[in-house]
């Protein structure tokens, strides 16, 4: 049971009646042995934990776990491990690793170290499905880069490392939940026999092999139909084709039925013709392993084998209720009907009692769609008067479709019950009779790795040709000095083939001594593939070498922060290279591999940077047409390095990228222009947005403002503080000048000394004429500022003077705390803070050119680059002075990202 929050392993030792919880860390466990019915195999449970890199084994059905191997997975894996790809089958463990856009597959044979599985160089697999792991060989389906609904079949050497193609374009079907079904079936009972559906030019044909894929042939059609009438299907234009589907219902067999204890007996649904037809499912049977076939039904049936195939039970696959079943005791030559119930039922599935010899089965279903399950037990034991004796059997010899008797290097004889004998085979029955080895011939050898047969060159003989990328005489990648290897002849004996003497296609292989191979394909990576880390994070470096003698190579590792290491043998570095970088920066990690034959090196750049906490977009709230506007992004933490900035302006979906935190922009169209910046440093990404109002140049004026220097002492340089100061200045100026507050916007700029810009906007009720706009309002505002009438109290009676630049004199600085205090002291009240005010967005009010702005609330404060004491900053952030008589509203995104105020609104106009 695996999920994000609770990872536990549950074990059942009583076929699912109860489960015991095993306290293990996030694991993935599978037991997909092809011989899973063997109790000895069921006792061996294995699980891998890729997070703690340990392999455990249990031999008592999961009650106790023993550490089998520690730190065995990651050293050889340069890339991301797909934890869901772990598969344990017989002697093999498989796993998939992704590096960049390339996927690699690894195998562990007999629980040894993982080795990369070698497919043809340019197969470039998109997916791999394991078909069989019988007899020390992997049989798999591989979807290559150019395939969509087909797979190619490959076979391996005994270690499961080197693969050669045996059949192209096997049909595949994608099921819900991304499950893939491959149209290939291993025929149980006789090793080496497979059925596959090949799809070529849109046509699907069923093929059979008797030698594990070395040769494939289409199925021969029957000569008569189920009524004994001749059929018109003639080779080579017409064959028998079978559906090779799995059943969705686990209690119902699929479309083809075979059994280990009934060798040669195959029953399936399909059709006759030039290709497989999807919805035509007649039933056919063979008792000689596919050499000859007979039609038995015109519709698909569910099938169950009893008594080693001595009784075949068939129930029609239909959506209507049934009360009869059919059964045969002569391998499908004749069929009898049995009423298994007096009331028709909708059949859901068929089950047999444990054991191949059983003659007892259960039909389960329901009478109506709302009723409970109905179980009907059917016992065939009373149909047989006695137990079979040796006289009740005869024999049959296995041959392929060409009549060849030597299959997989031997002649095999099997026992079967005579048609006239009505007896029970029973528990002691065995099907195999005799096996006689044959002399080896060319058909006992398949193509070796890097070789394949060319159908277009069949006239030149049944030969294996090397692929263009393969050099048969080249030493293998794991060849070490002092060892030897054989160059391939292009052939290898079919795995599990037991032929003796005769032709040996591998005999001419030359013996070579392994040369000292120079290191080649050296790669350096880190676990998790994250090239950007935080200071103090533990990094596990992985060194991987594609080719070369690793036992005689020296590896020098330089981590670039003064730490260096030397390894004499890459294969024995069981402890991974682990390191922590304490300081931010870029580190160029270098590994050099060198021996007397040559050298190779790999370099990796590690970015050590703290995650970004926040970004604040600084921008003027109002801009003129085609006026240059400076967009500035302030990032937290301020010492963040390696930051990339993405700028979106207006509705353009294509951002502008910069390495600097500022950008010059122009706005050509009037109206609201949204601006968004994202800052990214490889480990995190933060975002902020603002809206700029673009007006024509004669619609607004900008008046620069200065403050007495005593304000700088209390400037924490955070957006919230700048917003509140701008809000206060706007209210004071509106009250002193009579200019409507909705026509004024004060933006306090970041940094020191503290300065601001006052934006004077037009009123819609007043004709927009520059002479009126300038003469009536701007001079009035400048007059008030030049007379030092604008001031406010920061805290504790400390008064700050607001004026035009260069108007503040030393005398005024000394007396500003007393001057006009009586007139303006009532403007500020310490018990109110503008931080509690609602946030507004720029909008145009009815009948007036008034704009406001709203942003998402952010609680993170900007850190000031100004050197204030910590106590001073805390005091400033803790107390604010705002006059609620002016009904102030704060502008900007919550944390106060914008540094300007907007004019007073009536109660009905508030947002």
PDB file of N, CA and C in Angstrom, residues 27 39 77 94 105 139 177 221 292 378 388 401-402 687 692 710 775:
ATOM      1  N   UNK A  27       8.198   1.744  -0.006  1.00  0.00           N
ATOM      2  CA  UNK A  27       8.755   0.615  -0.730  1.00  0.00           C
ATOM      3  C   UNK A  27       7.893   0.239  -1.900  1.00  0.00           C
ATOM      4  N   UNK A  39       4.837 -23.456  -4.067  1.00  0.00           N
ATOM      5  CA  UNK A  39       4.861 -22.933  -2.692  1.00  0.00           C
ATOM      6  C   UNK A  39       6.230 -22.460  -2.265  1.00  0.00           C
ATOM      7  N   UNK A  77      23.614   4.017 -11.202  1.00  0.00           N
ATOM      8  CA  UNK A  77      22.481   4.655 -11.863  1.00  0.00           C
ATOM      9  C   UNK A  77      22.730   6.147 -11.963  1.00  0.00           C
ATOM     10  N   UNK A  94      14.410  -6.092 -12.480  1.00  0.00           N
ATOM     11  CA  UNK A  94      14.471  -5.073 -13.522  1.00  0.00           C
ATOM     12  C   UNK A  94      14.110  -3.706 -12.936  1.00  0.00           C
ATOM     13  N   UNK A 105      17.443   0.779 -19.170  1.00  0.00           N
ATOM     14  CA  UNK A 105      16.905  -0.304 -18.358  1.00  0.00           C
ATOM     15  C   UNK A 105      18.065  -1.122 -17.794  1.00  0.00           C
ATOM     16  N   UNK A 139      12.626 -12.861 -22.139  1.00  0.00           N
ATOM     17  CA  UNK A 139      11.868 -12.676 -23.375  1.00  0.00           C
ATOM     18  C   UNK A 139      11.012 -11.436 -23.142  1.00  0.00           C
ATOM     19  N   UNK A 177      -5.807   3.212 -17.136  1.00  0.00           N
ATOM     20  CA  UNK A 177      -4.736   3.336 -16.150  1.00  0.00           C
ATOM     21  C   UNK A 177      -3.373   3.044 -16.759  1.00  0.00           C
ATOM     22  N   UNK A 221      -5.098 -23.515 -41.172  1.00  0.00           N
ATOM     23  CA  UNK A 221      -6.542 -23.556 -40.925  1.00  0.00           C
ATOM     24  C   UNK A 221      -7.040 -24.995 -40.882  1.00  0.00           C
ATOM     25  N   UNK A 292      -2.556 -29.106 -35.972  1.00  0.00           N
ATOM     26  CA  UNK A 292      -3.870 -29.240 -36.601  1.00  0.00           C
ATOM     27  C   UNK A 292      -4.926 -28.650 -35.671  1.00  0.00           C
ATOM     28  N   UNK A 378     -20.362 -27.917  -9.343  1.00  0.00           N
ATOM     29  CA  UNK A 378     -20.541 -28.972 -10.344  1.00  0.00           C
ATOM     30  C   UNK A 378     -19.439 -30.005 -10.143  1.00  0.00           C
ATOM     31  N   UNK A 388      -7.793 -44.293 -14.404  1.00  0.00           N
ATOM     32  CA  UNK A 388      -7.104 -44.736 -15.613  1.00  0.00           C
ATOM     33  C   UNK A 388      -5.929 -45.642 -15.268  1.00  0.00           C
ATOM     34  N   UNK A 401       4.924 -27.157 -37.616  1.00  0.00           N
ATOM     35  CA  UNK A 401       3.996 -27.156 -38.742  1.00  0.00           C
ATOM     36  C   UNK A 401       4.601 -27.788 -39.988  1.00  0.00           C
ATOM     37  N   UNK A 402       5.931 -27.873 -40.050  1.00  0.00           N
ATOM     38  CA  UNK A 402       6.600 -28.499 -41.188  1.00  0.00           C
ATOM     39  C   UNK A 402       6.855 -29.982 -40.958  1.00  0.00           C
ATOM     40  N   UNK A 687       6.773  35.307  -7.682  1.00  0.00           N
ATOM     41  CA  UNK A 687       6.125  36.169  -8.670  1.00  0.00           C
ATOM     42  C   UNK A 687       5.480  37.365  -7.997  1.00  0.00           C
ATOM     43  N   UNK A 692       0.188  49.300 -14.569  1.00  0.00           N
ATOM     44  CA  UNK A 692       0.631  50.649 -14.916  1.00  0.00           C
ATOM     45  C   UNK A 692      -0.469  51.301 -15.741  1.00  0.00           C
ATOM     46  N   UNK A 710      15.840  63.452   8.630  1.00  0.00           N
ATOM     47  CA  UNK A 710      15.553  62.662   9.827  1.00  0.00           C
ATOM     48  C   UNK A 710      14.623  61.482   9.523  1.00  0.00           C
ATOM     49  N   UNK A 775      -1.447  75.716 -14.718  1.00  0.00           N
ATOM     50  CA  UNK A 775      -1.546  76.991 -14.014  1.00  0.00           C
ATOM     51  C   UNK A 775      -2.395  76.923 -12.752  1.00  0.00           C
TER      52      UNK A 775
END
